Short mmCIF file of C-alpha atoms in Angstrom, two decimals:
data_model
loop_
_atom_site.label_atom_id
_atom_site.label_comp_id
_atom_site.label_asym_id
_atom_site.label_seq_id
_atom_site.Cartn_x
_atom_site.Cartn_y
_atom_site.Cartn_z
CA MET J 20 16.12 -22.00 -13.01
CA LYS J 21 17.07 -18.11 -14.07
CA TYR J 22 18.04 -15.40 -12.36
CA LEU J 23 18.13 -11.35 -12.31
CA LEU J 24 19.75 -8.22 -10.78
CA GLY J 25 18.07 -5.86 -10.11
CA VAL J 26 20.27 -2.51 -8.66
CA ASP J 27 18.16 1.02 -6.82
CA LEU J 28 20.31 3.67 -6.75
CA GLY J 29 19.41 5.25 -3.24
CA THR J 30 20.39 8.91 -2.20
CA SER J 31 22.04 8.01 0.78
CA GLY J 32 23.16 4.06 -0.44
CA THR J 33 22.96 1.68 -3.38
CA LYS J 34 21.06 -1.71 -3.15
CA THR J 35 21.24 -5.14 -4.82
CA VAL J 36 19.13 -7.89 -5.21
CA LEU J 37 18.94 -11.14 -6.56
CA PHE J 38 15.37 -12.49 -7.64
CA ALA J 39 13.91 -16.00 -9.25
CA GLN J 40 12.46 -15.18 -12.13
CA ASP J 41 9.08 -16.00 -9.74
CA GLY J 42 10.29 -12.70 -8.06
CA ARG J 43 11.34 -14.33 -5.55
CA ALA J 44 14.69 -12.50 -3.11
CA ILE J 45 17.20 -14.25 -3.47
CA GLY J 46 20.11 -12.60 -1.90
CA SER J 47 21.17 -8.53 -1.12
CA ALA J 48 23.72 -6.05 -0.23
CA SER J 49 23.55 -2.62 0.41
CA GLN J 50 26.32 0.12 0.97
CA GLU J 51 25.63 3.99 2.44
CA TYR J 52 27.98 7.05 0.40
CA PRO J 53 28.44 10.15 2.04
CA LEU J 54 26.54 13.07 0.75
CA PHE J 55 27.67 16.63 0.32
CA GLN J 56 26.47 20.17 1.50
CA PRO J 57 29.41 22.98 1.09
CA ARG J 58 27.02 24.70 1.08
CA ASN J 59 23.69 25.87 2.64
CA GLY J 60 20.45 24.45 0.27
CA TRP J 61 22.89 22.88 -1.82
CA ALA J 62 23.51 18.90 -2.11
CA GLU J 63 25.86 17.38 -4.20
CA GLN J 64 27.62 13.40 -4.17
CA ASN J 65 30.74 11.88 -6.03
CA PRO J 66 29.52 9.90 -8.74
CA ASP J 67 32.59 7.12 -8.13
CA ASP J 68 30.52 7.38 -4.65
CA TRP J 69 28.00 5.52 -6.87
CA TRP J 70 30.11 3.11 -8.95
CA GLN J 71 32.08 1.80 -5.77
CA ALA J 72 28.10 1.62 -3.88
CA ALA J 73 27.24 -0.83 -7.42
CA ARG J 74 29.89 -2.65 -8.26
CA ASN J 75 30.47 -3.65 -4.41
CA THR J 76 27.56 -5.26 -3.87
CA ILE J 77 26.80 -6.76 -7.60
CA ALA J 78 29.74 -8.70 -6.39
CA ARG J 79 28.78 -9.26 -3.08
CA VAL J 80 25.40 -10.83 -4.31
CA VAL J 81 26.92 -12.62 -7.02
CA ARG J 82 30.02 -14.41 -4.44
CA ASP J 83 27.59 -15.12 -1.51
CA SER J 84 24.55 -16.32 -3.72
CA GLY J 85 25.93 -18.82 -5.36
CA VAL J 86 24.09 -19.03 -8.46
CA ASP J 87 25.39 -19.28 -11.82
CA PRO J 88 26.03 -15.70 -14.16
CA GLU J 89 25.39 -16.63 -16.50
CA ASP J 90 22.45 -17.76 -15.08
CA ILE J 91 21.88 -14.04 -14.68
CA ALA J 92 19.58 -12.92 -17.31
CA GLY J 93 19.76 -9.21 -17.10
CA LEU J 94 20.86 -6.16 -15.14
CA GLY J 95 18.15 -3.04 -14.58
CA ILE J 96 19.49 -0.24 -12.65
CA SER J 97 16.89 2.11 -10.90
CA GLY J 98 17.87 5.44 -9.53
CA GLN J 99 17.14 8.89 -7.70
CA MET J 100 16.61 11.74 -10.64
CA HIS J 101 17.50 14.50 -11.43
CA GLY J 102 20.66 14.66 -11.15
CA LEU J 103 23.50 16.36 -13.17
CA VAL J 104 26.51 13.73 -14.16
CA MET J 105 29.16 15.78 -16.12
CA LEU J 106 32.33 14.07 -18.07
CA ASP J 107 34.53 14.92 -20.98
CA GLU J 108 35.84 13.85 -23.77
CA ASN J 109 37.75 10.98 -22.02
CA GLY J 110 34.78 10.05 -19.50
CA GLU J 111 35.99 11.33 -17.29
CA VAL J 112 33.81 13.20 -14.13
CA LEU J 113 34.15 17.02 -14.32
CA ARG J 114 32.79 17.52 -10.99
CA PRO J 115 30.44 16.43 -7.54
CA SER J 116 27.11 15.78 -9.57
CA ILE J 117 24.13 17.80 -7.99
CA ILE J 118 21.95 16.24 -7.36
CA TRP J 119 17.98 16.16 -6.71
CA CYS J 120 17.18 18.57 -3.57
CA ASP J 121 19.37 21.26 -4.64
CA GLN J 122 18.08 24.59 -4.05
CA ARG J 123 20.36 27.05 -5.75
CA THR J 124 18.86 27.12 -9.49
CA GLY J 125 15.63 29.44 -8.14
CA ALA J 126 18.05 32.40 -10.82
CA GLU J 127 18.25 29.44 -13.27
CA CYS J 128 14.72 28.21 -13.37
CA GLU J 129 13.68 32.21 -13.92
CA GLU J 130 15.42 32.51 -16.64
CA ILE J 131 14.49 29.75 -18.72
CA THR J 132 10.89 30.17 -18.15
CA ARG J 133 11.63 33.71 -20.26
CA LEU J 134 13.58 31.80 -22.20
CA VAL J 135 10.84 28.96 -23.34
CA GLY J 136 7.98 30.92 -22.01
CA ALA J 137 5.99 28.97 -18.67
CA GLU J 138 3.34 27.23 -20.84
CA ARG J 139 5.53 26.69 -23.72
CA VAL J 140 7.75 24.78 -20.71
CA ILE J 141 5.08 22.94 -19.57
CA GLN J 142 4.03 21.60 -23.45
CA ILE J 143 6.96 20.15 -24.35
CA THR J 144 8.73 18.68 -20.17
CA ALA J 145 5.13 18.74 -18.89
CA ASN J 146 5.95 20.21 -15.73
CA PRO J 147 7.03 23.45 -14.66
CA VAL J 148 10.71 24.18 -14.36
CA LEU J 149 12.33 22.72 -10.94
CA THR J 150 14.99 23.81 -8.67
CA GLY J 151 14.98 20.08 -8.72
CA PHE J 152 14.67 18.70 -12.21
CA THR J 153 18.55 18.97 -14.80
CA ALA J 154 18.51 21.72 -16.87
CA SER J 155 18.88 24.18 -13.49
CA LYS J 156 21.70 22.87 -12.97
CA ILE J 157 23.77 22.71 -16.15
CA LEU J 158 22.62 26.52 -17.10
CA TRP J 159 23.52 26.46 -13.59
CA VAL J 160 26.82 25.75 -14.22
CA LYS J 161 27.92 27.14 -17.01
CA LYS J 162 26.50 30.23 -16.05
CA HIS J 163 29.04 29.69 -12.09
CA GLU J 164 31.98 27.32 -13.70
CA PRO J 165 32.69 27.96 -17.63
CA ASP J 166 35.22 25.74 -17.69
CA VAL J 167 33.46 23.43 -16.19
CA PHE J 168 31.02 23.46 -19.14
CA ALA J 169 33.01 24.81 -21.84
CA ARG J 170 34.60 21.04 -21.58
CA CYS J 171 31.55 18.81 -20.72
CA ARG J 172 31.01 15.88 -23.95
CA HIS J 173 28.79 13.73 -21.64
CA ILE J 174 25.61 14.89 -19.57
CA LEU J 175 24.20 12.06 -17.93
CA LEU J 176 22.14 11.10 -15.07
CA PRO J 177 22.82 8.95 -11.80
CA LYS J 178 22.08 5.10 -13.37
CA ASP J 179 23.15 6.08 -15.88
CA TYR J 180 27.00 7.27 -14.88
CA VAL J 181 26.11 3.76 -13.40
CA ARG J 182 25.25 2.11 -16.64
CA TYR J 183 27.73 3.61 -18.48
CA ARG J 184 30.45 2.06 -15.84
CA LEU J 185 28.99 -1.95 -16.53
CA THR J 186 28.65 -1.27 -20.58
CA GLY J 187 31.02 1.68 -21.44
CA ASP J 188 27.69 2.53 -23.26
CA PHE J 189 25.96 7.00 -23.03
CA ALA J 190 22.29 5.95 -22.66
CA THR J 191 19.34 7.43 -20.32
CA GLU J 192 15.77 5.65 -21.06
CA VAL J 193 12.32 7.23 -21.18
CA SER J 194 11.08 7.83 -17.01
CA ASP J 195 14.36 9.13 -15.87
CA ALA J 196 14.97 11.22 -18.63
CA SER J 197 11.60 12.91 -18.23
CA GLY J 198 13.02 14.76 -14.84
CA MET J 199 15.13 16.42 -16.24
CA GLN J 200 13.28 18.96 -18.31
CA LEU J 201 15.40 18.36 -21.72
CA LEU J 202 13.30 15.55 -22.67
CA ASP J 203 10.17 16.12 -25.22
CA VAL J 204 7.63 13.82 -23.02
CA PRO J 205 4.34 13.65 -24.75
CA ASN J 206 7.08 12.36 -27.94
CA ARG J 207 9.46 10.59 -25.96
CA CYS J 208 12.19 12.48 -27.71
CA TRP J 209 14.83 15.70 -27.23
CA SER J 210 13.98 18.71 -27.59
CA PRO J 211 15.47 21.00 -29.12
CA VAL J 212 12.95 23.88 -27.94
CA MET J 213 14.80 22.58 -24.31
CA LEU J 214 18.46 22.38 -25.52
CA GLU J 215 18.72 25.73 -28.17
CA ALA J 216 17.73 27.38 -24.08
CA LEU J 217 20.50 25.74 -22.05
CA GLY J 218 23.18 25.66 -25.45
CA VAL J 219 22.89 21.96 -25.08
CA ASP J 220 24.94 19.91 -27.94
CA GLU J 221 22.62 17.28 -27.73
CA ARG J 222 25.42 14.47 -29.25
CA TRP J 223 25.70 15.58 -25.30
CA LEU J 224 23.44 13.24 -24.19
CA GLY J 225 22.94 9.51 -23.43
CA LYS J 226 20.13 7.81 -26.04
CA VAL J 227 16.93 7.30 -25.45
CA TYR J 228 15.44 4.20 -24.98
CA GLU J 229 11.89 2.45 -23.53
CA SER J 230 12.85 1.26 -20.29
CA PRO J 231 12.98 -2.66 -20.85
CA GLU J 232 14.48 -1.84 -24.08
CA ILE J 233 18.86 -3.38 -23.99
CA THR J 234 20.31 -0.41 -23.63
CA GLY J 235 24.31 -2.67 -23.67
CA TYR J 236 25.81 -5.49 -22.32
CA ILE J 237 28.22 -5.25 -19.03
CA SER J 238 31.91 -4.67 -20.53
CA PRO J 239 34.61 -7.09 -19.73
CA GLN J 240 35.90 -4.71 -17.19
CA ALA J 241 32.90 -4.21 -15.27
CA ALA J 242 32.75 -8.91 -15.40
CA ALA J 243 35.95 -8.84 -13.24
CA ALA J 244 35.33 -6.00 -10.73
CA THR J 245 31.58 -7.75 -10.19
CA GLY J 246 31.32 -11.70 -11.43
CA LEU J 247 28.93 -10.81 -13.97
CA SER J 248 29.35 -12.75 -17.34
CA THR J 249 29.70 -10.38 -20.69
CA ARG J 250 26.77 -12.28 -21.71
CA THR J 251 23.75 -10.33 -19.48
CA PRO J 252 21.85 -7.19 -20.87
CA VAL J 253 21.63 -3.63 -19.00
CA VAL J 254 18.39 -3.12 -19.43
CA GLY J 255 16.89 0.85 -19.82
CA GLY J 256 15.88 0.53 -15.80
CA ALA J 257 13.79 3.38 -14.69
CA GLY J 258 13.84 6.55 -12.02
CA ASP J 259 13.27 5.54 -8.52
CA ASN J 260 9.07 6.05 -8.19
CA ALA J 261 9.17 5.00 -12.01
CA ALA J 262 10.64 2.30 -10.88
CA ALA J 263 8.66 1.59 -7.90
CA ALA J 264 5.51 1.56 -9.49
CA VAL J 265 6.72 -1.69 -11.80
CA GLY J 266 8.04 -3.90 -8.12
CA THR J 267 4.89 -2.61 -7.08
CA GLY J 268 2.40 -3.47 -10.46
CA VAL J 269 1.13 -0.02 -11.07
CA VAL J 270 0.90 -0.86 -15.13
CA ALA J 271 -1.47 -0.44 -16.38
CA ASP J 272 -4.96 2.31 -15.93
CA GLY J 273 -6.88 2.01 -12.16
CA ARG J 274 -4.34 0.96 -10.59
CA ALA J 275 -1.89 3.66 -8.09
CA PHE J 276 0.04 3.66 -5.10
CA THR J 277 0.94 5.88 -2.47
CA THR J 278 4.22 6.16 -0.64
CA ILE J 279 4.29 7.78 2.95
CA GLY J 280 8.61 7.73 2.34
CA THR J 281 10.61 11.21 3.78
CA SER J 282 8.57 13.19 1.44
CA GLY J 283 4.36 11.46 -0.20
CA VAL J 284 4.06 10.19 -3.00
CA VAL J 285 1.13 9.83 -5.42
CA PHE J 286 1.19 7.49 -8.85
CA ALA J 287 -0.98 6.42 -10.98
CA HIS J 288 -0.21 4.87 -14.70
CA THR J 289 -2.22 6.22 -17.12
CA ASP J 290 -1.97 4.95 -20.58
CA CYS J 291 -3.29 8.25 -22.43
CA LEU J 292 -0.83 11.87 -21.94
CA SER J 293 -2.29 13.96 -18.86
CA ILE J 294 -1.25 17.61 -18.58
CA ASP J 295 -2.10 19.52 -15.37
CA PRO J 296 -1.40 22.89 -16.58
CA LYS J 297 -1.68 24.69 -13.87
CA GLY J 298 1.96 22.69 -13.17
CA ARG J 299 0.97 21.73 -9.67
CA VAL J 300 0.84 17.47 -10.55
CA HIS J 301 4.98 15.78 -12.44
CA THR J 302 3.58 14.49 -15.92
CA PHE J 303 6.29 11.13 -16.70
CA CYS J 304 6.97 8.79 -19.59
CA CYS J 305 7.27 5.15 -17.41
CA ALA J 306 8.51 2.68 -17.79
CA VAL J 307 5.46 0.86 -19.21
CA PRO J 308 6.74 1.99 -22.94
CA GLY J 309 3.70 3.79 -24.07
CA ALA J 310 2.66 4.98 -21.13
CA TRP J 311 2.86 8.10 -18.83
CA HIS J 312 2.54 8.18 -15.35
CA VAL J 313 1.46 11.21 -13.55
CA MET J 314 2.72 12.19 -9.34
CA GLY J 315 1.52 14.57 -6.95
CA VAL J 316 3.78 15.23 -4.07
CA THR J 317 3.52 15.31 -0.65
CA GLN J 318 6.29 17.44 0.79
CA ALA J 319 6.95 16.61 4.58
CA ALA J 320 4.38 12.88 5.11
CA GLY J 321 6.72 10.74 6.56
CA LEU J 322 8.88 13.07 7.87
CA SER J 323 5.95 14.61 9.39
CA LEU J 324 5.50 11.80 12.15
CA LYS J 325 9.23 12.03 12.96
CA TRP J 326 9.23 15.78 13.25
CA PHE J 327 7.48 15.06 16.12
CA ARG J 328 8.68 11.21 17.22
CA ASP J 329 11.47 13.77 17.62
CA THR J 330 10.85 16.37 19.01
CA PHE J 331 7.45 15.22 21.83
CA CYS J 332 7.78 11.30 21.99
CA GLN J 333 11.03 10.77 24.54
CA ALA J 334 9.58 8.46 26.49
CA GLU J 335 7.75 6.83 23.63
CA ILE J 336 11.34 6.27 21.75
CA GLU J 337 12.29 5.16 26.15
CA THR J 338 9.81 2.48 26.16
CA ALA J 339 10.39 1.22 22.47
CA LYS J 340 13.41 0.70 23.31
CA GLY J 341 13.31 -1.31 26.94
CA MET J 342 10.49 -3.91 24.49
CA GLY J 343 12.09 -4.46 22.22
CA VAL J 344 9.86 -2.73 19.21
CA ASP J 345 9.04 0.50 16.91
CA PRO J 346 7.78 3.59 18.85
CA TYR J 347 6.12 4.25 15.98
CA ASP J 348 3.66 1.22 16.52
CA LEU J 349 3.23 2.61 20.03
CA MET J 350 2.83 6.11 18.72
CA ASN J 351 -0.17 3.52 16.53
CA ALA J 352 -1.46 2.48 19.18
CA GLN J 353 -2.15 6.07 21.31
CA VAL J 354 -3.63 7.22 18.20
CA SER J 355 -5.92 4.41 17.75
CA GLN J 356 -7.75 5.89 21.09
CA SER J 357 -8.29 9.54 19.10
CA PRO J 358 -11.32 9.70 17.97
CA ILE J 359 -11.72 11.00 14.16
CA GLY J 360 -11.37 14.14 13.27
CA ALA J 361 -8.38 14.22 16.45
CA ASN J 362 -10.78 16.08 18.85
CA ARG J 363 -11.52 19.07 16.29
CA LEU J 364 -8.06 19.33 15.33
CA PHE J 365 -6.29 19.80 12.26
CA TYR J 366 -2.04 19.78 11.02
CA LEU J 367 -1.23 21.27 8.00
CA PRO J 368 2.55 19.01 6.61
CA TYR J 369 3.39 22.77 5.60
CA LEU J 370 7.92 21.85 7.29
CA MET J 371 9.36 22.39 4.11
CA GLY J 372 7.50 24.63 1.76
CA GLU J 373 5.42 22.30 -0.13
CA ARG J 374 4.95 21.29 -4.07
CA THR J 375 1.90 19.16 -4.61
CA PRO J 376 -1.22 21.22 -5.05
CA HIS J 377 0.14 25.12 -3.90
CA LEU J 378 3.56 25.25 -5.35
CA ASP J 379 4.97 27.21 -2.27
CA PRO J 380 7.82 27.86 -0.72
CA ASP J 381 6.51 30.13 1.84
CA CYS J 382 4.13 27.75 3.00
CA ARG J 383 4.86 26.78 7.12
CA GLY J 384 2.93 23.76 9.73
CA VAL J 385 0.42 23.96 11.38
CA PHE J 386 -1.72 22.76 14.11
CA PHE J 387 -4.71 24.66 14.04
CA GLY J 388 -8.37 24.27 16.39
CA LEU J 389 -5.19 23.58 19.75
CA SER J 390 -7.36 23.47 22.97
CA ALA J 391 -6.65 22.29 26.77
CA MET J 392 -8.35 18.93 26.03
CA HIS J 393 -5.70 17.93 23.43
CA GLN J 394 -3.64 14.84 24.43
CA LYS J 395 -0.71 14.15 23.40
CA ARG J 396 -1.91 10.83 21.50
CA ASP J 397 -4.43 13.94 19.44
CA LEU J 398 -1.93 15.89 17.50
CA MET J 399 0.33 12.73 16.24
CA ARG J 400 -3.35 11.68 15.53
CA ALA J 401 -4.19 14.84 13.37
CA VAL J 402 -0.02 14.81 12.01
CA MET J 403 -1.12 11.11 10.10
CA GLU J 404 -4.75 13.15 9.13
CA GLY J 405 -2.93 15.82 8.13
CA VAL J 406 -0.56 14.35 5.67
CA THR J 407 -3.54 11.71 4.40
CA TYR J 408 -5.50 15.13 3.55
CA SER J 409 -2.25 16.45 1.39
CA LEU J 410 -2.52 13.25 -0.54
CA LYS J 411 -5.49 13.14 -0.52
CA ASP J 412 -5.47 17.01 -2.81
CA CYS J 413 -2.96 15.29 -4.56
CA LEU J 414 -5.41 13.01 -5.78
CA ASN J 415 -7.77 15.69 -6.60
CA VAL J 416 -5.22 17.10 -8.98
CA LEU J 417 -4.99 13.70 -10.99
CA ALA J 418 -9.16 13.40 -10.55
CA GLU J 419 -9.20 16.86 -12.52
CA MET J 420 -6.93 14.84 -15.53
CA GLY J 421 -8.75 12.39 -15.59
CA VAL J 422 -6.66 10.02 -13.72
CA THR J 423 -8.57 8.20 -10.81
CA PRO J 424 -6.68 4.61 -9.09
CA ARG J 425 -9.40 2.23 -8.88
CA ARG J 426 -6.72 0.38 -6.87
CA MET J 427 -3.95 1.99 -4.29
CA LEU J 428 -1.02 -0.23 -3.70
CA ALA J 429 0.21 2.00 -0.33
CA CYS J 430 4.25 1.80 -0.10
CA GLY J 431 7.25 4.20 1.55
CA GLY J 432 7.73 3.14 6.11
CA GLY J 433 4.19 4.61 7.11
CA GLY J 434 2.01 2.15 4.16
CA ARG J 435 3.07 -0.04 7.66
CA SER J 436 0.98 1.38 9.71
CA GLU J 437 -2.12 -1.15 9.57
CA VAL J 438 -3.89 2.16 11.13
CA TRP J 439 -2.54 4.56 8.20
CA ARG J 440 -3.67 2.70 5.98
CA GLN J 441 -7.26 1.96 7.42
CA MET J 442 -7.39 6.11 7.23
CA LEU J 443 -6.05 6.20 3.02
CA ALA J 444 -8.89 3.76 2.63
CA ASP J 445 -11.38 5.81 3.95
CA VAL J 446 -10.27 9.14 2.48
CA PHE J 447 -9.18 8.32 -0.95
CA GLY J 448 -12.38 5.68 -1.13
CA CYS J 449 -10.61 2.59 -2.51
CA PRO J 450 -9.34 -0.45 -1.54
CA ILE J 451 -5.22 -0.35 0.08
CA CYS J 452 -3.29 -2.93 -0.34
CA VAL J 453 -0.20 -4.05 0.57
CA ALA J 454 2.88 -5.27 -2.18
CA GLN J 455 4.29 -9.25 -0.67
CA SER J 456 8.11 -7.66 -1.43
CA SER J 457 8.95 -4.36 0.39
CA GLU J 458 12.13 -4.09 -3.09
CA GLY J 459 9.97 -2.00 -4.65
CA PRO J 460 12.01 0.09 -7.09
CA ALA J 461 15.03 -2.99 -7.12
CA LEU J 462 12.55 -5.40 -7.70
CA GLY J 463 10.55 -3.00 -10.86
CA ALA J 464 14.24 -2.78 -12.07
CA ALA J 465 14.80 -6.71 -12.58
CA ILE J 466 12.03 -7.05 -13.82
CA LEU J 467 11.85 -4.60 -16.91
CA ALA J 468 15.02 -7.06 -17.23
CA GLY J 469 13.19 -10.05 -17.18
CA VAL J 470 11.39 -8.78 -19.95
CA GLY J 471 14.63 -7.34 -22.18
CA ALA J 472 16.11 -10.75 -22.09
CA GLY J 473 12.93 -12.13 -23.15
CA LEU J 474 11.79 -14.42 -20.47
CA TYR J 475 8.55 -12.20 -20.67
CA PRO J 476 6.70 -10.44 -23.35
CA SER J 477 5.62 -7.14 -21.27
CA VAL J 478 5.62 -5.30 -18.62
CA ARG J 479 2.36 -5.97 -17.82
CA GLN J 480 2.54 -9.92 -17.71
CA ALA J 481 6.15 -10.08 -15.95
CA CYS J 482 4.23 -8.32 -13.42
CA ASP J 483 1.29 -10.17 -13.08
CA SER J 484 4.53 -12.78 -12.76
CA MET J 485 6.58 -12.05 -10.52
CA ILE J 486 4.33 -9.22 -7.85
CA HIS J 487 1.86 -10.95 -4.80
CA VAL J 488 -0.60 -8.53 -2.65
CA ALA J 489 -0.27 -9.53 0.39
CA SER J 490 -3.61 -7.45 2.00
CA SER J 491 -5.37 -4.83 1.70
CA GLN J 492 -8.11 -2.64 3.78
CA GLU J 493 -11.23 -1.71 2.31
CA PRO J 494 -12.58 1.37 3.15
CA ASN J 495 -15.09 2.24 6.24
CA MET J 496 -18.95 3.22 4.65
CA GLN J 497 -19.16 4.93 8.31
CA ASN J 498 -16.24 5.89 8.76
CA ALA J 499 -15.57 8.09 5.32
CA PRO J 500 -18.58 10.87 6.02
CA LEU J 501 -16.91 11.69 8.96
CA TYR J 502 -13.02 11.99 6.94
CA ALA J 503 -14.58 14.18 4.05
CA GLU J 504 -16.41 16.45 6.35
CA ARG J 505 -13.85 17.70 8.12
CA TYR J 506 -11.40 17.45 4.44
CA GLU J 507 -13.23 20.67 3.66
CA VAL J 508 -12.63 21.83 6.47
CA TYR J 509 -8.61 21.54 5.77
CA ARG J 510 -9.22 22.64 2.68
CA THR J 511 -10.33 26.11 3.82
CA LEU J 512 -6.71 26.84 6.12
CA TYR J 513 -4.48 27.08 3.24
CA PRO J 514 -6.11 29.54 2.11
CA ALA J 515 -6.91 31.66 4.51
CA MET J 516 -2.91 31.99 6.03
CA LYS J 517 -1.04 31.83 2.64
CA ASP J 518 -1.35 35.39 3.02
CA ALA J 519 0.29 35.31 6.27
CA PHE J 520 2.65 32.79 4.94
CA ALA J 521 4.50 35.29 2.65
CA ARG J 522 4.42 37.79 5.38
CA LEU J 523 6.27 34.70 7.72
#
C-alpha cells in the first residue's frame, strides 16, 4: 500500500493529512498561528510560523500513523494565495509576509493599471489589478521599504516558501502563480510586460511547473525534521481553491463547486480559456495541466449568517449548548418554517462590499421589504436566500463566458446545511452534491502528489479513484419558478441603491 501526504496551508493554521492510495484519510494533524494587523486594513504573517506548523504536523502524522516513510509516495501542498514572501540572497526572510486580505495597496493598484493599461492587464493576467494580489504588494514594498526591496533576491508565495524549506528549491506552479498578477495566464508563463512594469527580475521568481509535476525531493535537513524519506517527491500542488477543486473532483468541463465559507465561491472548470473583459470573475490556470478555472466571489456568504447568529440568536446559541447541538441546526429548522421568499423580504449580502458581479467596495448589507409581520425566521431565510442569489449572480457571469456547469458540489460550512443545499439546487437549476471526504484542499494536494509519483496517469483518473460523492439533491421543479420570480426583484435592488451606497 502506498500513501500520499496533503499539506493545506491556510490563513488560521496548517493541516496535514495522510491518505491511503484509495483516498481514505489515515491520520491528520493541525497547528494554528497568528495573523498580525499592525495598522487598520493591514494583514501580515510570519513565514517561519508556516514552516513550523508544516514541519510539526508532518512529523506528528508520520509518527502517529505508523506508516513506513518509504511508503509515502509523494507530498503535495495547498496554500492560501497571493501572499508576498521576500527572501535575501541567503534565503532568509526579509520581512513578514503581506497576505491575501491586506488592503494597503489601493494606490499601487491604480499605478499598475496606469502603467500597463486596464485592458492589457486583463488580457495578460486574466484579471483586473486587485489589492489582494501579489503584484501590488511588491510595488508597495518597493515604494515604502526600498531597503528591503534592494536586498530581495527571491519572491515566493506562502506554500512555495514551505516547499523551499522542504526541498531547498525555488519553485511555484501555475494555479497559485495565476494570482500574483505576474503570470501570463493564457500562456502559463511569467509575463515580461508585468515584470518590467514592476521592476522585478524574473530570476527572483521560482520556476513555474504544472500542478502535478515533481518540483523537488525532501532534503536531508527536512527529512531529519519531519521523519520523511529523502526519496519522497514534492509536486507543484495548488492554490487553495484549485486544490479544493481537485479534492472534490471538479476537474472536467461541466463540473463546478460552490463554497459557502466566510466568503462564497462559485468555481467552474473549463478546458477552454475564457476571460471576462469586465473583470467580474477570476480566470486562473487550474491544477489540471492545460486547463483553467473561472471563479466568482461573494465577499460575505457564510459571514452574513454568522453575523446574524452572533447578533440576534443568543437564545438559539444557549439552547443549542444545552442540547449539545450546533446553533445552525436550530436556525435551519426555523428557516424551514418560513416560506420561499421569506414573506417578501430580501437581503443583500454586502457586509464587506462586493466582488462579483459588482466590484464595489462601497456597497453594504440591506434588508429590503421589512415589515411588522416578519419574524426572526424570515430574516434568517432572507439571509440564506440573499447569499444564494448573490452566488447565482456569479453563475450568470460564468454562463455569459460559455461556462455552464451540469453538476455542482457544495463545500464549506454552509454546504453542510440541507436547507441551503436545496436552495442552491432550486436557484441554480442543477443537482447539488456533497463529497464523502471533507478534506478538500488537503485531498486535492495529495491527489496531485499521486499523479506526480506515477500512481495515477492523470488528475482526472486519480479523482475517479480517490473521490466518492455521498449524496445529491435535485432541483424541486415547483420551487424553481418561485425563486426565479424573486431573483428578478433581487437583481433590481443593487442598481437602485448604487449611488446611495457611494454617498453613504
